[in-house]
mmCIF file of C-alpha atoms in Angstrom:
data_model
loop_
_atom_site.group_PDB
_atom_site.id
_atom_site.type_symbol
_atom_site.label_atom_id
_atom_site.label_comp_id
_atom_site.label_asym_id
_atom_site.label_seq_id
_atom_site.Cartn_x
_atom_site.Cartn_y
_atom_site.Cartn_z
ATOM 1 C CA UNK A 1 142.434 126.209 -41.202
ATOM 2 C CA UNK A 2 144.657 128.994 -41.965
ATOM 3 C CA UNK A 3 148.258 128.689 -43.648
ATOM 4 C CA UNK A 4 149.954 128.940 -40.594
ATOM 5 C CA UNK A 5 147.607 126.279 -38.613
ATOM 6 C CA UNK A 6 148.062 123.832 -41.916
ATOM 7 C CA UNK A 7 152.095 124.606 -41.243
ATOM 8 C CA UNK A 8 151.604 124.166 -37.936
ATOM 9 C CA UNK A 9 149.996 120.976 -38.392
ATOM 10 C CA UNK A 10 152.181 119.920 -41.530
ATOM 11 C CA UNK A 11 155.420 120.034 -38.590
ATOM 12 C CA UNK A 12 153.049 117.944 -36.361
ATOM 13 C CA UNK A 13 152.533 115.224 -38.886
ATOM 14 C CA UNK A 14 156.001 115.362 -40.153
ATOM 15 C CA UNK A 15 157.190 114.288 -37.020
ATOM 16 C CA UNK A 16 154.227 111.495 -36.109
ATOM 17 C CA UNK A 17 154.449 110.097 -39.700
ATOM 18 C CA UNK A 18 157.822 108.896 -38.697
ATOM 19 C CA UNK A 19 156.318 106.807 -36.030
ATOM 20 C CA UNK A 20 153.055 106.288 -38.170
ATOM 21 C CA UNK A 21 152.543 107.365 -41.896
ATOM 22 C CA UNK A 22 149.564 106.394 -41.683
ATOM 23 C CA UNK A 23 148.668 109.933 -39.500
ATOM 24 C CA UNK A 24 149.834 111.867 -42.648
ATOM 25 C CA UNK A 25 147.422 109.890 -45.235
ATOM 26 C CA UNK A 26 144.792 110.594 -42.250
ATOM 27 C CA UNK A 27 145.215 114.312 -42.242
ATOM 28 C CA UNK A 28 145.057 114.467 -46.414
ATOM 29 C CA UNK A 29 141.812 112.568 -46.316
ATOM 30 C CA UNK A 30 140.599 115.561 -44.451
ATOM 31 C CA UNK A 31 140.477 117.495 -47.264
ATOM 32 C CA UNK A 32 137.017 117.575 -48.447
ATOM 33 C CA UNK A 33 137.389 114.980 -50.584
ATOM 34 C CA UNK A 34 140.247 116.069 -52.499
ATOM 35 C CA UNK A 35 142.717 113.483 -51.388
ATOM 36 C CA UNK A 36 142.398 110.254 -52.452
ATOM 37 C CA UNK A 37 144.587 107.139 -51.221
ATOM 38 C CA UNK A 38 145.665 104.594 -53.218
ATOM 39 C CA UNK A 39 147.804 101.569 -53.021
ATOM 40 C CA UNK A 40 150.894 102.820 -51.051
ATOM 41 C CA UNK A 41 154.082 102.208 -53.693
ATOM 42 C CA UNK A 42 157.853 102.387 -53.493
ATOM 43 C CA UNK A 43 159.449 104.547 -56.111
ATOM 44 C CA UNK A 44 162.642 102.504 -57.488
ATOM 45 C CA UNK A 45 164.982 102.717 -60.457
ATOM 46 C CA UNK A 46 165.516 101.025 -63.415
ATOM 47 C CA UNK A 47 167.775 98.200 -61.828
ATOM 48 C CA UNK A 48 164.721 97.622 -58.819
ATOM 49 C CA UNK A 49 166.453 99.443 -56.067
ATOM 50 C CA UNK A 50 164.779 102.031 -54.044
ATOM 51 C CA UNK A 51 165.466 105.588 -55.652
ATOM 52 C CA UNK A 52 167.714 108.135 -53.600
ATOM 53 C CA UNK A 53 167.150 112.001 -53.361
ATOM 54 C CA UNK A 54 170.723 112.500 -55.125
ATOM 55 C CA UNK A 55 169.165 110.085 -58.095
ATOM 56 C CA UNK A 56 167.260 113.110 -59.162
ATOM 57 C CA UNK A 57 169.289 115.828 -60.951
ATOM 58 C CA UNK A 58 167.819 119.099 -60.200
ATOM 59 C CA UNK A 59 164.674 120.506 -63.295
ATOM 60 C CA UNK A 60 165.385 116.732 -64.869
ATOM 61 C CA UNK A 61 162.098 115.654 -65.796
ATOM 62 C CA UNK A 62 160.939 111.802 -64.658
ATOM 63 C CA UNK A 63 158.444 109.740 -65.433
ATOM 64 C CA UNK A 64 156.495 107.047 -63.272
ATOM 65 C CA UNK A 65 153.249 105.217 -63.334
ATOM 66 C CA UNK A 66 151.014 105.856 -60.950
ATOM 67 C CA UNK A 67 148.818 104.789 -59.294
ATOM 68 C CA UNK A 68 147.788 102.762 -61.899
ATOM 69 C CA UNK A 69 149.915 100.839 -64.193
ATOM 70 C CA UNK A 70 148.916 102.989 -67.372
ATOM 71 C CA UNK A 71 149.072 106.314 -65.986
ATOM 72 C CA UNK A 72 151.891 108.493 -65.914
ATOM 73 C CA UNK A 73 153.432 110.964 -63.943
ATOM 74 C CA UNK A 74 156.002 113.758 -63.389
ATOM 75 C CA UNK A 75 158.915 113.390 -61.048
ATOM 76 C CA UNK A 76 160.679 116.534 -60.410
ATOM 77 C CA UNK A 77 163.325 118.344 -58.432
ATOM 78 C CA UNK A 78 162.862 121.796 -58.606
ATOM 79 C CA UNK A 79 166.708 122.415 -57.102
ATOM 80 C CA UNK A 80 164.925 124.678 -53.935
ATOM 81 C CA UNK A 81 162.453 125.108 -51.164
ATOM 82 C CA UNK A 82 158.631 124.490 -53.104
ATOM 83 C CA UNK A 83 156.631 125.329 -50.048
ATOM 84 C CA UNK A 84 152.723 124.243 -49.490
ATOM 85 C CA UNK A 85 149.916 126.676 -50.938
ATOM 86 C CA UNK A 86 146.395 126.824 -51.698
ATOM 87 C CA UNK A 87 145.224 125.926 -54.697
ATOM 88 C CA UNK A 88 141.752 127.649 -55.545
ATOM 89 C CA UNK A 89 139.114 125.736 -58.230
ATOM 90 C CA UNK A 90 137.241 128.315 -60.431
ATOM 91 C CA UNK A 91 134.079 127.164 -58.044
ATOM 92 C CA UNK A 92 135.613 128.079 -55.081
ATOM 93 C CA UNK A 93 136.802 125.475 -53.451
ATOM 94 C CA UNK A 94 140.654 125.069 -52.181
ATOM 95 C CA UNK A 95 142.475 122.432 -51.202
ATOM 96 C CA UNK A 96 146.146 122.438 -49.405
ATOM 97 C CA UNK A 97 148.865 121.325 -51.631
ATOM 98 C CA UNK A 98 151.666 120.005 -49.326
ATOM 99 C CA UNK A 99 154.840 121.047 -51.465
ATOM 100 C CA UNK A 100 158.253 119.353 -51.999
ATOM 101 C CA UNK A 101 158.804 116.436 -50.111
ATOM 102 C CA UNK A 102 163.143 115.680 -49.645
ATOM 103 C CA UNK A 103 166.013 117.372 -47.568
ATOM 104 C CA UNK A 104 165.240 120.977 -49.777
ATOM 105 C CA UNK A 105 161.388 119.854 -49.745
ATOM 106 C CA UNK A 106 162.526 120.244 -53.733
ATOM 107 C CA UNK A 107 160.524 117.258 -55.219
ATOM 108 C CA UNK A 108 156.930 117.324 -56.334
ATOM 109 C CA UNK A 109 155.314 115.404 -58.502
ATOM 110 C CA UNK A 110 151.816 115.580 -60.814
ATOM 111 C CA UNK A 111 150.073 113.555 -62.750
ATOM 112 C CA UNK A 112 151.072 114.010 -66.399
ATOM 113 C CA UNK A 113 147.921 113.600 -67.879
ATOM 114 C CA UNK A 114 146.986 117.011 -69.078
ATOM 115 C CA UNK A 115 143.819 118.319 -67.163
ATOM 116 C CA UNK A 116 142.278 119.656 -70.214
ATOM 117 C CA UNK A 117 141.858 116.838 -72.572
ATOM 118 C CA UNK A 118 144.043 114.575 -71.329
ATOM 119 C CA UNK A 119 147.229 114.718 -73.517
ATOM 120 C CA UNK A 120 149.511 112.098 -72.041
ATOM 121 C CA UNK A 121 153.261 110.622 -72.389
ATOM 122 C CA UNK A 122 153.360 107.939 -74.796
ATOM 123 C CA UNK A 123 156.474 105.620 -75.828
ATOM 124 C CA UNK A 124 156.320 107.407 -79.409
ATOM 125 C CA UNK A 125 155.659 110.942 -77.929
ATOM 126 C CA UNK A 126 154.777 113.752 -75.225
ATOM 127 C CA UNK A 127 153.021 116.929 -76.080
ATOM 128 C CA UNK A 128 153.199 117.732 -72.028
ATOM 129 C CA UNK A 129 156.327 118.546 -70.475
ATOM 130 C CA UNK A 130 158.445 120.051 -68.228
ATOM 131 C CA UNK A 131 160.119 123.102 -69.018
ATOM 132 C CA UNK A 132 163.118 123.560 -66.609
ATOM 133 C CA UNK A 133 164.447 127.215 -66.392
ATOM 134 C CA UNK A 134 167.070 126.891 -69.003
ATOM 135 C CA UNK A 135 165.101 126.013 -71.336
ATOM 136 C CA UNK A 136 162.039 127.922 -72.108
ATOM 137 C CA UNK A 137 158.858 127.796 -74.128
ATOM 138 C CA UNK A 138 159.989 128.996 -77.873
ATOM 139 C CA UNK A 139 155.650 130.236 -77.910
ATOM 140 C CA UNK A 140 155.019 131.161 -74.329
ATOM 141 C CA UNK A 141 158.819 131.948 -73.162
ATOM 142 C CA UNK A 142 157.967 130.654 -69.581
ATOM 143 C CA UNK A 143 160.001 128.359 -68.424
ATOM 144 C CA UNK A 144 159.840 126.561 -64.750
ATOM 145 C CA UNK A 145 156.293 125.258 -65.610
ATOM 146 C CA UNK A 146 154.741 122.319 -67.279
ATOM 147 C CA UNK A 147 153.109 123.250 -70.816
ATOM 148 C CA UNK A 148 151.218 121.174 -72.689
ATOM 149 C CA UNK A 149 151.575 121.609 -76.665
ATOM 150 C CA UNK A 150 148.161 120.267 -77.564
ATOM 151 C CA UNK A 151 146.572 123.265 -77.123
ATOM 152 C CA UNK A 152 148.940 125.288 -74.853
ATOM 153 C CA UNK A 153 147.723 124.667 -71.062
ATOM 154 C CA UNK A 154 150.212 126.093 -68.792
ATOM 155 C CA UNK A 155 151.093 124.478 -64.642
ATOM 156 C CA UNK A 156 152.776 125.905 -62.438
ATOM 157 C CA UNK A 157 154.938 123.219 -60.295
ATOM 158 C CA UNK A 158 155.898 125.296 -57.734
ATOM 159 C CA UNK A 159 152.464 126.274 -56.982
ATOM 160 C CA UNK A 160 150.544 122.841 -56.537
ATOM 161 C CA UNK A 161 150.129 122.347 -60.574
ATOM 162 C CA UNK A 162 147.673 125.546 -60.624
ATOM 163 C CA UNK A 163 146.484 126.640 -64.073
ATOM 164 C CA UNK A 164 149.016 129.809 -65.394
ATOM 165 C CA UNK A 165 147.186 129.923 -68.521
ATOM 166 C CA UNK A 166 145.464 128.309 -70.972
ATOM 167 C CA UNK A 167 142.356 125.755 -71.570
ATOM 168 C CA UNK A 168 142.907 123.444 -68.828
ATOM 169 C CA UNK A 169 139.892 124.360 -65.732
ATOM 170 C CA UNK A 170 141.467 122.700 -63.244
ATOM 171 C CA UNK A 171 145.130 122.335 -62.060
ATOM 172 C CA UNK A 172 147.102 119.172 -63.052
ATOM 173 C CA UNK A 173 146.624 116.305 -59.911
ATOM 174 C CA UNK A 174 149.414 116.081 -57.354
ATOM 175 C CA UNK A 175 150.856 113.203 -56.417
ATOM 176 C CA UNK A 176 151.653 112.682 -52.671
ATOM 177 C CA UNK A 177 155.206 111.991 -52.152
ATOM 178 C CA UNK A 178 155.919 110.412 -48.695
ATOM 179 C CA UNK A 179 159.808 109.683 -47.591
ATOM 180 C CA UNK A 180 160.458 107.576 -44.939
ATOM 181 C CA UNK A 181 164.053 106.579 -44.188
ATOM 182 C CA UNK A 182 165.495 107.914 -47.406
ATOM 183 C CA UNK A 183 163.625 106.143 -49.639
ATOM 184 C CA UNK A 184 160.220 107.599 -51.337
ATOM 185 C CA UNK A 185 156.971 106.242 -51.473
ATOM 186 C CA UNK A 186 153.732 107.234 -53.365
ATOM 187 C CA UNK A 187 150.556 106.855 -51.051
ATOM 188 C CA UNK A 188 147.529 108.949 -53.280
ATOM 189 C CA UNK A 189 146.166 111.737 -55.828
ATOM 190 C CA UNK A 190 145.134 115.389 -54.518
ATOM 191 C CA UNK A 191 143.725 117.536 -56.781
ATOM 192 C CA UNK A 192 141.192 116.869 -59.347
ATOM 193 C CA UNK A 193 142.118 113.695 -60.821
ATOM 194 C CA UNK A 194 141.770 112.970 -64.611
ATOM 195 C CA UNK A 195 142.042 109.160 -64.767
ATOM 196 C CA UNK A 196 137.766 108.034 -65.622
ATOM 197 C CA UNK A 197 138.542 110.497 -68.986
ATOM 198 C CA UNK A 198 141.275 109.700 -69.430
ATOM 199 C CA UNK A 199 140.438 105.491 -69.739
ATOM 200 C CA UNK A 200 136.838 106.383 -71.842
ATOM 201 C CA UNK A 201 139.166 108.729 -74.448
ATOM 202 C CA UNK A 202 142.187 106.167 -74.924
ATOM 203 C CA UNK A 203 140.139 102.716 -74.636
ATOM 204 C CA UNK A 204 141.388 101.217 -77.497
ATOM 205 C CA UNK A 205 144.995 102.695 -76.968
ATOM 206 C CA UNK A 206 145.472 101.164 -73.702
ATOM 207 C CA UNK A 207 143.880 97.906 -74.829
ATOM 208 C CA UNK A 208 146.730 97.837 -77.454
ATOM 209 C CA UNK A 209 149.720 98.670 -74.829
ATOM 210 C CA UNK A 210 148.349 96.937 -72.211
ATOM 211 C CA UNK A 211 146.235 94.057 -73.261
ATOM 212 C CA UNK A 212 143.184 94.897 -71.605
ATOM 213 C CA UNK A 213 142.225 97.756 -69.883
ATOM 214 C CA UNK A 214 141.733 95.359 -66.782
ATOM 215 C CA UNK A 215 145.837 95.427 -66.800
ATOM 216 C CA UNK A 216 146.115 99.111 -67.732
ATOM 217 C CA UNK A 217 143.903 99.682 -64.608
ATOM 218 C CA UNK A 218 145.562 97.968 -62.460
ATOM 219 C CA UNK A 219 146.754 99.619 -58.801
ATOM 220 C CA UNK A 220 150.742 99.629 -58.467
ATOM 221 C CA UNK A 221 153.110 98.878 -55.362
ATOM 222 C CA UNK A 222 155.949 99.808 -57.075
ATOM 223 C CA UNK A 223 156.831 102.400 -60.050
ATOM 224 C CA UNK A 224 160.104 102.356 -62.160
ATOM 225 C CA UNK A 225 161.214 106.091 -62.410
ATOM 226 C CA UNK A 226 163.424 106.803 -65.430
ATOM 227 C CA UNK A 227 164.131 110.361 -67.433
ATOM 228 C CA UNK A 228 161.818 110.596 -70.003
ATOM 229 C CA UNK A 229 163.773 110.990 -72.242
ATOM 230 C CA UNK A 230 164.347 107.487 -71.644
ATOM 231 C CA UNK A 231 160.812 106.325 -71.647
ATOM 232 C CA UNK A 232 159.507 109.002 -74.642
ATOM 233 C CA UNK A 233 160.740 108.963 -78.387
ATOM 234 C CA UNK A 234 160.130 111.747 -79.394
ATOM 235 C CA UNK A 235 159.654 114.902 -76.628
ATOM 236 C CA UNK A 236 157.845 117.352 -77.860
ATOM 237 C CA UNK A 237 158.217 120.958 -77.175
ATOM 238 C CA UNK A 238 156.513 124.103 -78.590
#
């Protein structure tokens, strides 16, 4: 399938996932494997009610968990058009990245777990974060990407996560946004996802937040999106 087919069929779905989401979950599980559903979960805010497109401010960073209760992610609005692309692994093999999801098709969201050793947003701090275009890297001057300061991994959000530079082999997971009657919904992962590392590296961490790792593995049906700043102490940028 070329790009214009996977437009072609992206218009298709848009309008039959209206009638039955369920089509568009069907078409990403198409992808070789690369697509992976999970527990299908209503994005809210802090006070429980569903969250609203004008909720996000345009290159404000949010944070969610998803799709399990321990594992963060990366709500963003990138304030225009983010339109789908291929994203190539080093061995070859591509997957289509569906862009923003909203009336721009200006929100995309990642996991936040850094693909190359798994950095991740704590309560006391985040090495990994969004840069918005204001704002840029004081080491790398880019700025409209997601860095991570552990050891300097670059992603490109407009661009399905892909690797701009750095460590990291593989681009940071995607998160499939679905809206359906103005509110938003998170049905799977695409991409390579990090979470098996990323549970055998913080065991004992998540034991400590969580009580168990039973609990911090545990699917979601609903995720509390707040800034980070919010949610992190101390944000961390390099």
């Amino acid at each position: 399938m070329d790009r214009r087919d996977f437009l072609k069929v992206c218009s298709t779905v848009a309008v039959a996932s209206m009638i039955d989401p369920s089509v568009f979950s069907n078409m990403l599980s198409a992808q070789e494997g690369m697509f992976k559903a999970y527990k299908k979960a209503l994005l809210v805010k802090e006070d429980g009610s569903p969250l609203r497109e004008e909720d996000l401010k345009p290159h404000n960073a949010y944070i969610f968990f998803y799709p399990y209760a321990s594992t963060p992610c990366y709500l963003i609005n990138l304030g225009e058009e983010v339109k789908p692309v291929d994203v190539k692994l080093k061995d070859g093999k591509t997957y289509k990245w569906q862009g923003g999801v909203g009336s721009k098709k200006s929100i995309v969201a990642y996991s936040a777990i850094c693909a190359h050793q798994w950095s991740y947003p704590t309560k006391q701090y985040s090495f990994i974060n969004y840069y918005p275009p204001d704002k840029p890297s004081e080491i790398t001057k880019k700025s409209g990407v997601i860095q991570c300061c552990a050891h300097l991994g670059l992603y490109d959000p407009k661009e399905g996560g892909k690797v701009i530079d750095g460590p990291p082999e593989v681009p940071l997971a995607s998160v499939v946004i679905q809206e359906e009657g103005g509110k938003f919904y998170a049905i799977g992962i695409l991409g390579v996802d990090q979470f098996n590392r990323f549970f055998e590296t913080y065991r004992r961490e998540l034991r400590e937040a969580y009580g168990s790792i039973a609990k911090a593995r545990e699917l979601v049906d609903r995720c509390v999106v707040m800034e980070v700043s919010k949610y992190v102490k101390q944000v961390i940028h390099c």
